[in-house]
mmCIF file of C-alpha atoms in Angstrom:
data_model
loop_
_atom_site.group_PDB
_atom_site.id
_atom_site.type_symbol
_atom_site.label_atom_id
_atom_site.label_comp_id
_atom_site.label_asym_id
_atom_site.label_seq_id
_atom_site.Cartn_x
_atom_site.Cartn_y
_atom_site.Cartn_z
ATOM 1 C CA MET A 1 -3.243 -3.283 25.050
ATOM 2 C CA LYS A 2 -2.013 -1.957 21.758
ATOM 3 C CA GLU A 3 -2.940 -5.262 20.078
ATOM 4 C CA ILE A 4 -6.523 -4.935 21.442
ATOM 5 C CA TYR A 5 -6.744 -1.336 20.354
ATOM 6 C CA LEU A 6 -5.658 -2.269 16.774
ATOM 7 C CA VAL A 7 -8.144 -5.211 16.601
ATOM 8 C CA LEU A 8 -11.070 -3.045 17.697
ATOM 9 C CA LYS A 9 -9.979 -0.320 15.196
ATOM 10 C CA ILE A 10 -9.808 -2.743 12.318
ATOM 11 C CA CYS A 11 -13.211 -4.203 13.254
ATOM 12 C CA LEU A 12 -14.687 -0.737 13.386
ATOM 13 C CA ILE A 13 -13.326 0.001 9.789
ATOM 14 C CA VAL A 14 -14.693 -3.352 8.394
ATOM 15 C CA PHE A 15 -17.998 -2.791 10.014
ATOM 16 C CA SER A 16 -18.371 0.626 8.655
ATOM 17 C CA SER A 17 -17.577 -0.486 5.152
ATOM 18 C CA PHE A 18 -20.624 -2.822 5.196
ATOM 19 C CA LEU A 19 -22.763 -0.071 6.564
ATOM 20 C CA LEU A 20 -21.793 2.343 3.795
ATOM 21 C CA THR A 21 -21.974 0.167 0.733
ATOM 22 C CA THR A 22 -25.507 1.478 0.075
ATOM 23 C CA CYS A 23 -24.762 5.243 0.343
ATOM 24 C CA ASN A 24 -25.456 7.728 -2.359
ATOM 25 C CA GLY A 25 -23.694 7.788 -5.693
ATOM 26 C CA GLN A 26 -21.068 10.071 -7.147
ATOM 27 C CA THR A 27 -20.527 13.165 -4.846
ATOM 28 C CA LYS A 28 -18.224 16.111 -4.994
ATOM 29 C CA THR A 29 -17.056 17.933 -1.922
ATOM 30 C CA SER A 30 -14.482 20.818 -1.712
ATOM 31 C CA ALA A 31 -11.574 19.816 0.459
ATOM 32 C CA LYS A 32 -9.745 23.147 0.926
ATOM 33 C CA SER A 33 -11.460 24.941 3.817
ATOM 34 C CA ASN A 34 -11.843 21.962 5.985
ATOM 35 C CA ALA A 35 -8.336 20.592 5.391
ATOM 36 C CA GLN A 36 -6.812 24.050 6.134
ATOM 37 C CA LYS A 37 -8.627 24.308 9.394
ATOM 38 C CA HIS A 38 -7.611 20.766 10.248
ATOM 39 C CA SER A 39 -4.056 21.628 9.212
ATOM 40 C CA ASN A 40 -3.669 24.747 11.294
ATOM 41 C CA SER A 41 -4.907 23.235 14.487
ATOM 42 C CA ASN A 42 -3.170 19.842 14.257
ATOM 43 C CA ILE A 43 0.012 20.044 12.085
ATOM 44 C CA SER A 44 3.391 20.882 13.153
ATOM 45 C CA HIS A 45 5.781 22.530 10.690
ATOM 46 C CA SER A 46 8.989 20.697 9.747
ATOM 47 C CA PRO A 47 11.914 21.503 12.017
ATOM 48 C CA LYS A 48 15.384 22.197 10.587
ATOM 49 C CA VAL A 49 17.165 18.971 10.954
ATOM 50 C CA SER A 50 20.714 19.780 12.204
ATOM 51 C CA GLU A 51 21.432 16.073 13.342
ATOM 52 C CA PRO A 52 21.398 12.877 11.372
ATOM 53 C CA ILE A 53 18.020 11.177 11.162
ATOM 54 C CA ASN A 54 19.263 8.342 13.246
ATOM 55 C CA SER A 55 20.008 10.609 16.186
ATOM 56 C CA PRO A 56 17.935 9.558 19.239
ATOM 57 C CA ASN A 57 16.713 13.168 19.510
ATOM 58 C CA TYR A 58 14.666 12.626 16.337
ATOM 59 C CA GLY A 59 11.590 10.271 16.633
ATOM 60 C CA ALA A 60 11.228 9.092 20.236
ATOM 61 C CA PRO A 61 10.448 5.376 20.863
ATOM 62 C CA PHE A 62 6.855 4.919 21.170
ATOM 63 C CA ILE A 63 7.133 3.536 24.658
ATOM 64 C CA ASN A 64 7.854 7.241 25.566
ATOM 65 C CA GLU A 65 6.074 8.971 22.632
ATOM 66 C CA PRO A 66 2.254 9.448 22.998
ATOM 67 C CA PRO A 67 0.082 8.128 20.091
ATOM 68 C CA ALA A 68 -0.996 11.668 19.357
ATOM 69 C CA ASN A 69 2.453 12.445 18.042
ATOM 70 C CA ARG A 70 2.411 9.640 15.385
ATOM 71 C CA ILE A 71 1.130 10.818 12.044
ATOM 72 C CA SER A 72 -1.236 7.729 12.248
ATOM 73 C CA ASP A 73 -1.340 4.524 14.163
ATOM 74 C CA PHE A 74 -1.078 2.504 10.889
ATOM 75 C CA VAL A 75 0.407 3.881 7.617
ATOM 76 C CA ARG A 76 -0.582 1.341 4.876
ATOM 77 C CA ASN A 77 0.923 2.854 1.718
ATOM 78 C CA ILE A 78 3.043 5.746 0.439
ATOM 79 C CA PHE A 79 3.008 7.537 -2.793
ATOM 80 C CA GLN A 80 4.671 10.871 -4.216
ATOM 81 C CA ASP A 81 2.878 12.831 -6.890
ATOM 82 C CA SER A 82 4.184 14.824 -9.762
ATOM 83 C CA LYS A 83 4.388 17.814 -7.652
ATOM 84 C CA GLY A 84 6.450 16.358 -5.087
ATOM 85 C CA ASN A 85 3.707 15.985 -2.407
ATOM 86 C CA LEU A 86 3.999 12.783 -0.351
ATOM 87 C CA TRP A 87 0.770 11.011 0.369
ATOM 88 C CA PHE A 88 0.298 8.459 3.271
ATOM 89 C CA GLY A 89 -2.723 6.139 3.121
ATOM 90 C CA THR A 90 -3.701 5.026 6.541
ATOM 91 C CA ASN A 91 -5.649 2.094 7.971
ATOM 92 C CA GLY A 92 -8.229 4.278 9.844
ATOM 93 C CA ASP A 93 -7.301 7.938 9.432
ATOM 94 C CA GLY A 94 -7.933 8.591 5.746
ATOM 95 C CA VAL A 95 -5.163 10.060 3.768
ATOM 96 C CA ILE A 96 -2.387 12.422 4.765
ATOM 97 C CA ARG A 97 -0.561 14.843 2.469
ATOM 98 C CA PHE A 98 2.954 16.277 3.236
ATOM 99 C CA SER A 99 3.595 19.187 0.947
ATOM 100 C CA GLY A 100 7.191 19.700 2.110
ATOM 101 C CA LYS A 101 6.225 22.262 4.806
ATOM 102 C CA SER A 102 3.167 20.849 6.589
ATOM 103 C CA LEU A 103 0.842 17.883 6.952
ATOM 104 C CA GLU A 104 -2.747 17.886 5.837
ATOM 105 C CA TYR A 105 -5.300 15.337 6.925
ATOM 106 C CA PHE A 106 -8.216 14.359 4.535
ATOM 107 C CA SER A 107 -10.982 12.181 5.863
ATOM 108 C CA GLU A 108 -14.849 12.223 6.199
ATOM 109 C CA ASN A 109 -14.947 15.941 7.312
ATOM 110 C CA GLU A 110 -13.033 16.959 4.113
ATOM 111 C CA GLY A 111 -15.276 14.972 1.732
ATOM 112 C CA PHE A 112 -12.797 11.954 1.587
ATOM 113 C CA ASN A 113 -14.947 8.816 1.377
ATOM 114 C CA GLY A 114 -12.992 6.355 3.276
ATOM 115 C CA LEU A 115 -10.855 5.423 6.348
ATOM 116 C CA ALA A 116 -8.714 2.638 5.055
ATOM 117 C CA VAL A 117 -6.612 3.659 2.078
ATOM 118 C CA ARG A 118 -5.470 0.649 -0.065
ATOM 119 C CA GLY A 119 -4.343 2.165 -3.179
ATOM 120 C CA LYS A 120 -3.194 5.466 -4.731
ATOM 121 C CA LEU A 121 -2.211 6.622 -8.270
ATOM 122 C CA GLU A 122 -1.946 9.739 -10.424
ATOM 123 C CA ASP A 123 -3.408 10.047 -13.899
ATOM 124 C CA GLU A 124 -1.931 12.103 -16.908
ATOM 125 C CA ALA A 125 -4.090 15.104 -15.855
ATOM 126 C CA GLY A 126 -2.606 15.243 -12.363
ATOM 127 C CA ASN A 127 -5.796 13.881 -10.568
ATOM 128 C CA ILE A 128 -5.049 11.750 -7.549
ATOM 129 C CA TRP A 129 -7.170 8.535 -7.246
ATOM 130 C CA PHE A 130 -7.599 6.525 -4.043
ATOM 131 C CA GLY A 131 -9.055 3.223 -3.458
ATOM 132 C CA THR A 132 -10.724 2.674 -0.044
ATOM 133 C CA GLU A 133 -13.086 0.419 1.773
ATOM 134 C CA ARG A 134 -15.948 2.620 0.573
ATOM 135 C CA GLY A 135 -15.101 2.950 -3.008
ATOM 136 C CA LEU A 136 -13.009 5.085 -5.498
ATOM 137 C CA THR A 137 -12.203 8.695 -4.854
ATOM 138 C CA LYS A 138 -10.693 11.265 -7.244
ATOM 139 C CA TYR A 139 -8.870 14.412 -6.068
ATOM 140 C CA ASN A 140 -8.411 17.207 -8.674
ATOM 141 C CA GLY A 141 -6.462 19.523 -6.301
ATOM 142 C CA ASP A 142 -9.596 21.252 -5.005
ATOM 143 C CA THR A 143 -12.372 18.671 -4.587
ATOM 144 C CA PHE A 144 -13.055 15.055 -3.879
ATOM 145 C CA THR A 145 -15.312 13.085 -6.112
ATOM 146 C CA ASN A 146 -16.466 9.812 -4.759
ATOM 147 C CA PHE A 147 -17.555 6.839 -6.807
ATOM 148 C CA ASN A 148 -19.556 3.828 -5.425
ATOM 149 C CA ALA A 149 -22.188 1.177 -6.365
ATOM 150 C CA LYS A 150 -24.598 3.718 -7.823
ATOM 151 C CA ASP A 151 -21.941 4.886 -10.317
ATOM 152 C CA GLY A 152 -21.348 1.187 -11.471
ATOM 153 C CA LEU A 153 -18.660 0.151 -9.067
ATOM 154 C CA LEU A 154 -20.782 -2.896 -7.743
ATOM 155 C CA ASN A 155 -18.440 -3.749 -4.946
ATOM 156 C CA THR A 156 -16.903 -0.765 -3.123
ATOM 157 C CA ASN A 157 -14.373 -2.663 -1.001
ATOM 158 C CA ILE A 158 -11.197 -1.887 -2.888
ATOM 159 C CA TRP A 159 -8.019 -3.814 -2.224
ATOM 160 C CA SER A 160 -5.843 -2.801 -5.177
ATOM 161 C CA LEU A 161 -5.662 0.036 -7.673
ATOM 162 C CA ILE A 162 -3.451 0.757 -10.630
ATOM 163 C CA ILE A 163 -3.480 2.668 -13.916
ATOM 164 C CA ASP A 164 -2.113 0.916 -16.964
ATOM 165 C CA SER A 165 0.236 2.253 -19.829
ATOM 166 C CA LYS A 166 -2.927 3.142 -21.703
ATOM 167 C CA GLY A 167 -4.402 5.279 -18.972
ATOM 168 C CA LEU A 168 -7.072 2.728 -18.008
ATOM 169 C CA ILE A 169 -7.711 2.287 -14.267
ATOM 170 C CA TRP A 170 -7.849 -1.193 -12.838
ATOM 171 C CA ILE A 171 -9.534 -1.887 -9.586
ATOM 172 C CA GLY A 172 -9.372 -5.040 -7.439
ATOM 173 C CA THR A 173 -12.187 -5.412 -4.937
ATOM 174 C CA LEU A 174 -13.593 -7.998 -2.531
ATOM 175 C CA GLY A 175 -16.117 -8.791 -5.127
ATOM 176 C CA GLY A 176 -13.810 -8.993 -8.245
ATOM 177 C CA ALA A 177 -12.021 -6.791 -10.643
ATOM 178 C CA TYR A 178 -13.225 -3.684 -12.690
ATOM 179 C CA THR A 179 -11.846 -1.286 -15.210
ATOM 180 C CA PHE A 180 -12.745 2.404 -15.243
ATOM 181 C CA ASN A 181 -12.167 4.660 -18.170
ATOM 182 C CA GLY A 182 -13.196 7.938 -16.497
ATOM 183 C CA GLU A 183 -16.875 7.406 -17.359
ATOM 184 C CA LYS A 184 -17.841 3.709 -17.013
ATOM 185 C CA PHE A 185 -16.977 0.875 -14.709
ATOM 186 C CA THR A 186 -16.705 -2.515 -16.417
ATOM 187 C CA PRO A 187 -16.417 -5.824 -14.614
ATOM 188 C CA PHE A 188 -13.466 -7.877 -15.627
ATOM 189 C CA VAL A 189 -14.223 -11.581 -15.014
ATOM 190 C CA ILE A 190 -11.629 -13.684 -13.172
ATOM 191 C CA PRO A 191 -12.445 -17.261 -12.059
ATOM 192 C CA GLU A 192 -13.741 -17.547 -8.638
ATOM 193 C CA SER A 193 -11.339 -18.891 -5.930
ATOM 194 C CA GLU A 194 -11.665 -20.983 -2.852
ATOM 195 C CA PRO A 195 -11.762 -18.368 -0.047
ATOM 196 C CA ASP A 196 -8.673 -18.389 2.132
ATOM 197 C CA VAL A 197 -10.410 -18.649 5.529
ATOM 198 C CA LEU A 198 -6.984 -18.102 7.315
ATOM 199 C CA ARG A 199 -6.973 -14.522 6.299
ATOM 200 C CA GLY A 200 -8.872 -11.802 8.080
ATOM 201 C CA VAL A 201 -10.815 -10.682 5.004
ATOM 202 C CA THR A 202 -11.562 -12.999 2.113
ATOM 203 C CA SER A 203 -14.069 -14.039 -0.524
ATOM 204 C CA SER A 204 -14.189 -16.182 -3.642
ATOM 205 C CA LYS A 205 -13.906 -13.082 -5.874
ATOM 206 C CA ILE A 206 -11.295 -10.901 -3.994
ATOM 207 C CA VAL A 207 -8.448 -9.554 -6.013
ATOM 208 C CA HIS A 208 -5.474 -8.751 -3.743
ATOM 209 C CA CYS A 209 -3.278 -7.038 -6.124
ATOM 210 C CA ILE A 210 -3.014 -6.043 -9.928
ATOM 211 C CA MET A 211 0.194 -5.321 -11.890
ATOM 212 C CA GLU A 212 1.079 -4.498 -15.364
ATOM 213 C CA ASP A 213 4.402 -5.966 -16.686
ATOM 214 C CA SER A 214 6.846 -4.530 -19.365
ATOM 215 C CA ASN A 215 5.064 -6.345 -22.102
ATOM 216 C CA GLY A 216 1.630 -4.942 -21.302
ATOM 217 C CA ASN A 217 0.335 -8.072 -19.683
ATOM 218 C CA MET A 218 -1.998 -7.606 -16.710
ATOM 219 C CA TRP A 219 -1.339 -9.685 -13.534
ATOM 220 C CA PHE A 220 -3.873 -10.484 -10.846
ATOM 221 C CA GLY A 221 -3.196 -11.957 -7.383
ATOM 222 C CA THR A 222 -6.026 -13.986 -5.890
ATOM 223 C CA PRO A 223 -6.499 -16.702 -3.216
ATOM 224 C CA SER A 224 -6.126 -19.347 -6.014
ATOM 225 C CA GLY A 225 -2.812 -18.046 -7.468
ATOM 226 C CA ALA A 226 -1.953 -15.531 -10.260
ATOM 227 C CA TYR A 227 -3.700 -14.849 -13.467
ATOM 228 C CA ARG A 228 -1.987 -13.252 -16.444
ATOM 229 C CA TYR A 229 -3.943 -11.487 -19.039
ATOM 230 C CA ASN A 230 -2.357 -10.823 -22.491
ATOM 231 C CA GLY A 231 -5.320 -8.818 -23.839
ATOM 232 C CA LYS A 232 -7.137 -11.961 -25.038
ATOM 233 C CA THR A 233 -6.928 -14.758 -22.700
ATOM 234 C CA LEU A 234 -6.171 -15.486 -19.075
ATOM 235 C CA THR A 235 -3.383 -17.827 -17.998
ATOM 236 C CA HIS A 236 -3.459 -19.335 -14.506
ATOM 237 C CA ILE A 237 -0.389 -19.828 -12.449
ATOM 238 C CA SER A 238 -0.787 -21.807 -9.218
ATOM 239 C CA GLU A 239 0.872 -24.370 -6.967
ATOM 240 C CA LYS A 240 0.346 -26.823 -9.750
ATOM 241 C CA ASN A 241 2.962 -24.813 -11.726
ATOM 242 C CA GLY A 242 5.388 -24.637 -8.735
ATOM 243 C CA LEU A 243 4.063 -21.483 -7.005
ATOM 244 C CA PRO A 244 4.793 -22.260 -3.414
ATOM 245 C CA ASN A 245 1.255 -20.865 -2.116
ATOM 246 C CA ASN A 246 -1.736 -19.692 -3.988
ATOM 247 C CA SER A 247 -2.691 -16.797 -1.559
ATOM 248 C CA ILE A 248 -0.888 -13.895 -3.327
ATOM 249 C CA ASN A 249 -0.603 -10.446 -1.686
ATOM 250 C CA ARG A 250 1.705 -8.748 -4.303
ATOM 251 C CA ILE A 251 3.403 -9.325 -7.710
ATOM 252 C CA LEU A 252 6.341 -7.374 -8.776
ATOM 253 C CA GLU A 253 8.373 -7.430 -12.054
ATOM 254 C CA ASP A 254 12.007 -6.445 -11.438
ATOM 255 C CA LYS A 255 14.449 -4.751 -13.724
ATOM 256 C CA HIS A 256 15.688 -8.131 -14.921
ATOM 257 C CA HIS A 257 12.156 -9.112 -15.907
ATOM 258 C CA SER A 258 11.898 -11.774 -13.207
ATOM 259 C CA TYR A 259 8.578 -11.869 -11.156
ATOM 260 C CA TRP A 260 8.405 -11.738 -7.449
ATOM 261 C CA PHE A 261 5.425 -13.086 -5.457
ATOM 262 C CA ALA A 262 4.537 -12.143 -1.951
ATOM 263 C CA THR A 263 2.417 -14.970 -0.521
ATOM 264 C CA HIS A 264 0.335 -15.070 2.777
ATOM 265 C CA HIS A 265 1.452 -18.493 3.990
ATOM 266 C CA LYS A 266 4.847 -19.432 2.277
ATOM 267 C CA GLY A 267 6.907 -16.308 2.049
ATOM 268 C CA VAL A 268 8.495 -14.782 -0.987
ATOM 269 C CA SER A 269 9.320 -16.526 -4.317
ATOM 270 C CA ARG A 270 10.999 -15.386 -7.590
ATOM 271 C CA TYR A 271 9.725 -16.731 -10.954
ATOM 272 C CA ASP A 272 11.929 -16.524 -14.122
ATOM 273 C CA GLY A 273 9.246 -17.526 -16.414
ATOM 274 C CA GLU A 274 9.847 -21.215 -16.223
ATOM 275 C CA THR A 275 10.688 -22.216 -12.569
ATOM 276 C CA PHE A 276 10.010 -20.804 -9.047
ATOM 277 C CA THR A 277 12.627 -20.148 -6.378
ATOM 278 C CA ASN A 278 11.115 -19.905 -2.846
ATOM 279 C CA PHE A 279 13.568 -18.087 -0.619
ATOM 280 C CA THR A 280 11.529 -18.788 2.474
ATOM 281 C CA GLU A 281 11.404 -22.463 2.098
ATOM 282 C CA ASN A 282 15.044 -22.486 1.172
ATOM 283 C CA GLY A 283 15.862 -21.012 4.596
ATOM 284 C CA LEU A 284 17.492 -17.726 3.248
ATOM 285 C CA VAL A 285 14.792 -15.626 4.846
ATOM 286 C CA SER A 286 12.176 -16.103 7.749
ATOM 287 C CA GLY A 287 8.613 -15.189 7.941
ATOM 288 C CA ASP A 288 5.705 -16.908 6.056
ATOM 289 C CA GLU A 289 3.365 -13.883 5.685
ATOM 290 C CA VAL A 290 4.658 -11.365 3.272
ATOM 291 C CA TRP A 291 2.405 -8.486 2.199
ATOM 292 C CA ASN A 292 4.504 -6.388 0.026
ATOM 293 C CA ILE A 293 7.536 -6.247 -2.350
ATOM 294 C CA TYR A 294 9.224 -3.136 -3.657
ATOM 295 C CA GLU A 295 12.204 -2.369 -5.972
ATOM 296 C CA ASP A 296 14.351 0.758 -5.421
ATOM 297 C CA SER A 297 16.201 2.838 -7.850
ATOM 298 C CA ASN A 298 19.355 0.717 -7.500
ATOM 299 C CA GLY A 299 17.492 -2.582 -8.212
ATOM 300 C CA ASN A 300 17.482 -3.790 -4.576
ATOM 301 C CA ILE A 301 14.245 -5.762 -3.715
ATOM 302 C CA TRP A 302 12.619 -4.891 -0.342
ATOM 303 C CA PHE A 303 9.937 -6.914 1.451
ATOM 304 C CA ARG A 304 8.559 -7.250 4.984
ATOM 305 C CA ALA A 305 7.964 -10.528 6.655
ATOM 306 C CA GLU A 306 5.489 -10.594 9.528
ATOM 307 C CA ASN A 307 7.263 -10.726 12.835
ATOM 308 C CA TYR A 308 10.715 -10.701 11.120
ATOM 309 C CA GLY A 309 11.218 -7.087 10.173
ATOM 310 C CA VAL A 310 12.232 -6.008 6.647
ATOM 311 C CA TYR A 311 14.555 -7.688 4.174
ATOM 312 C CA ARG A 312 16.622 -6.121 1.366
ATOM 313 C CA TYR A 313 17.999 -8.308 -1.405
ATOM 314 C CA ASP A 314 20.901 -6.864 -3.456
ATOM 315 C CA GLY A 315 20.918 -9.615 -6.078
ATOM 316 C CA SER A 316 23.156 -11.967 -4.064
ATOM 317 C CA THR A 317 22.524 -11.733 -0.446
ATOM 318 C CA PHE A 318 19.546 -10.874 1.911
ATOM 319 C CA LYS A 319 19.983 -8.330 4.660
ATOM 320 C CA ASN A 320 17.474 -8.292 7.559
ATOM 321 C CA TYR A 321 16.583 -5.116 9.505
ATOM 322 C CA SER A 322 14.790 -5.302 12.903
ATOM 323 C CA LYS A 323 14.577 -3.566 16.245
ATOM 324 C CA THR A 324 18.344 -3.471 16.556
ATOM 325 C CA ASP A 325 18.445 -1.239 13.497
ATOM 326 C CA GLY A 326 15.806 1.065 14.872
ATOM 327 C CA LEU A 327 12.737 -0.500 13.324
ATOM 328 C CA LEU A 328 10.479 -0.590 16.314
ATOM 329 C CA THR A 329 7.675 -2.725 14.670
ATOM 330 C CA ASN A 330 7.455 -6.166 13.238
ATOM 331 C CA ALA A 331 4.452 -5.107 11.148
ATOM 332 C CA ILE A 332 5.725 -2.971 8.329
ATOM 333 C CA GLN A 333 3.164 -2.713 5.467
ATOM 334 C CA CYS A 334 4.915 -0.604 2.812
ATOM 335 C CA MET A 335 8.213 0.714 1.503
ATOM 336 C CA TYR A 336 8.785 3.699 -0.717
ATOM 337 C CA GLU A 337 11.789 5.714 -2.217
ATOM 338 C CA ASP A 338 10.931 9.198 -3.108
ATOM 339 C CA LYS A 339 12.292 11.364 -5.892
ATOM 340 C CA GLU A 340 14.854 12.825 -3.373
ATOM 341 C CA GLY A 341 16.183 9.324 -2.681
ATOM 342 C CA ARG A 342 14.677 9.253 0.805
ATOM 343 C CA PHE A 343 13.376 5.903 2.027
ATOM 344 C CA TRP A 344 9.982 5.731 3.863
ATOM 345 C CA PHE A 345 8.454 2.692 5.652
ATOM 346 C CA GLY A 346 4.987 2.478 7.010
ATOM 347 C CA GLY A 347 2.965 0.048 9.078
ATOM 348 C CA TRP A 348 1.633 -0.525 12.551
ATOM 349 C CA MET A 349 3.177 2.210 14.823
ATOM 350 C CA GLY A 350 3.232 4.806 12.014
ATOM 351 C CA LEU A 351 5.959 6.062 9.754
ATOM 352 C CA PHE A 352 9.649 5.445 9.661
ATOM 353 C CA ARG A 353 12.715 6.869 7.737
ATOM 354 C CA PHE A 354 15.866 4.867 6.788
ATOM 355 C CA ASP A 355 19.177 6.551 6.179
ATOM 356 C CA GLY A 356 20.915 3.624 4.701
ATOM 357 C CA THR A 357 21.864 1.910 7.922
ATOM 358 C CA HIS A 358 19.327 2.926 10.648
ATOM 359 C CA PHE A 359 15.546 3.459 11.037
ATOM 360 C CA SER A 360 14.001 6.411 12.778
ATOM 361 C CA VAL A 361 10.585 7.089 13.811
ATOM 362 C CA VAL A 362 8.812 10.051 11.951
ATOM 363 C CA THR A 363 6.339 11.950 14.139
ATOM 364 C CA LYS A 364 4.330 14.971 13.143
ATOM 365 C CA LYS A 365 7.530 16.978 13.918
ATOM 366 C CA GLY A 366 9.622 15.054 11.630
ATOM 367 C CA PRO A 367 12.385 14.396 10.600
ATOM 368 C CA TRP A 368 11.138 15.380 7.113
ATOM 369 C CA GLY A 369 14.206 16.880 5.412
ATOM 370 C CA ASN A 370 17.288 15.378 4.092
#
């Protein structure tokens, strides 16, 4: 039944994105009054945590916990801004902000133009930017400004969003890549791919991910492999070069300047600039569908594998975490370490905390503190 509910919800989101691609151009909406009303009626303040977060008294299993107590059915990405606020992008409920004291929900009623949040970033001025299935949204702390096709973003179905070291915003959409300098959207041409028909959403121009490396090169993940842009030319890296699978979900450069690739059909690989090592094909990890890769402050590499929980790589060995460790879902979508050293994991069935050994469910009541 849960699987049917999720499928119906995702279908509704995809359908609504097509209906709204012809909506009005740039709009500004004040978020404060609506968000405060929503917060007062729906948000529980953080309890004082007197037990460790792996205590069974914190975060009840979902078989006993009604869905209304989750912060969302699906947490897609996590981000902490310069003020310490935690932002949780969802796959159907807009975006959620945790200020350290309470949760605030921002969606259509508050002027936030999107249901599925696929990217978040903060610029030098402290503005928070969001990429959704309906376009690009800027939040200045008071109002939301929404950008779509009439502003020059010709495809509003955003799948990736970053800001580079020069302050330029890069956007990957279902219809290709764009840059945005705060005033103008400019298409960035990447060769078309053969659509990956085995994925739920695909096209010949989709850009799944964008990454800037330590040398200032821009990397793009597509259905036909990776493209590296050095400021002048594009270099294509694909299965012909040893990449185990062309359908790339995420690219990460680690602190040793190796590159990690999360692929949709052949797991996770590491590239040293010359050769690829595929840890999935080598049998060191299980699970072919990998959506995300994350490096923590200690240099550990984290990734989730569909139906196989979460892996942590410490440079020599892989450690797998699953239901026996308190991780109640096999569909984790994101991992994040905040400035206080707390580890957060999101995906289907909501939000989780990790205390170093055990995962706990985070509901609207917490646990939020250390």
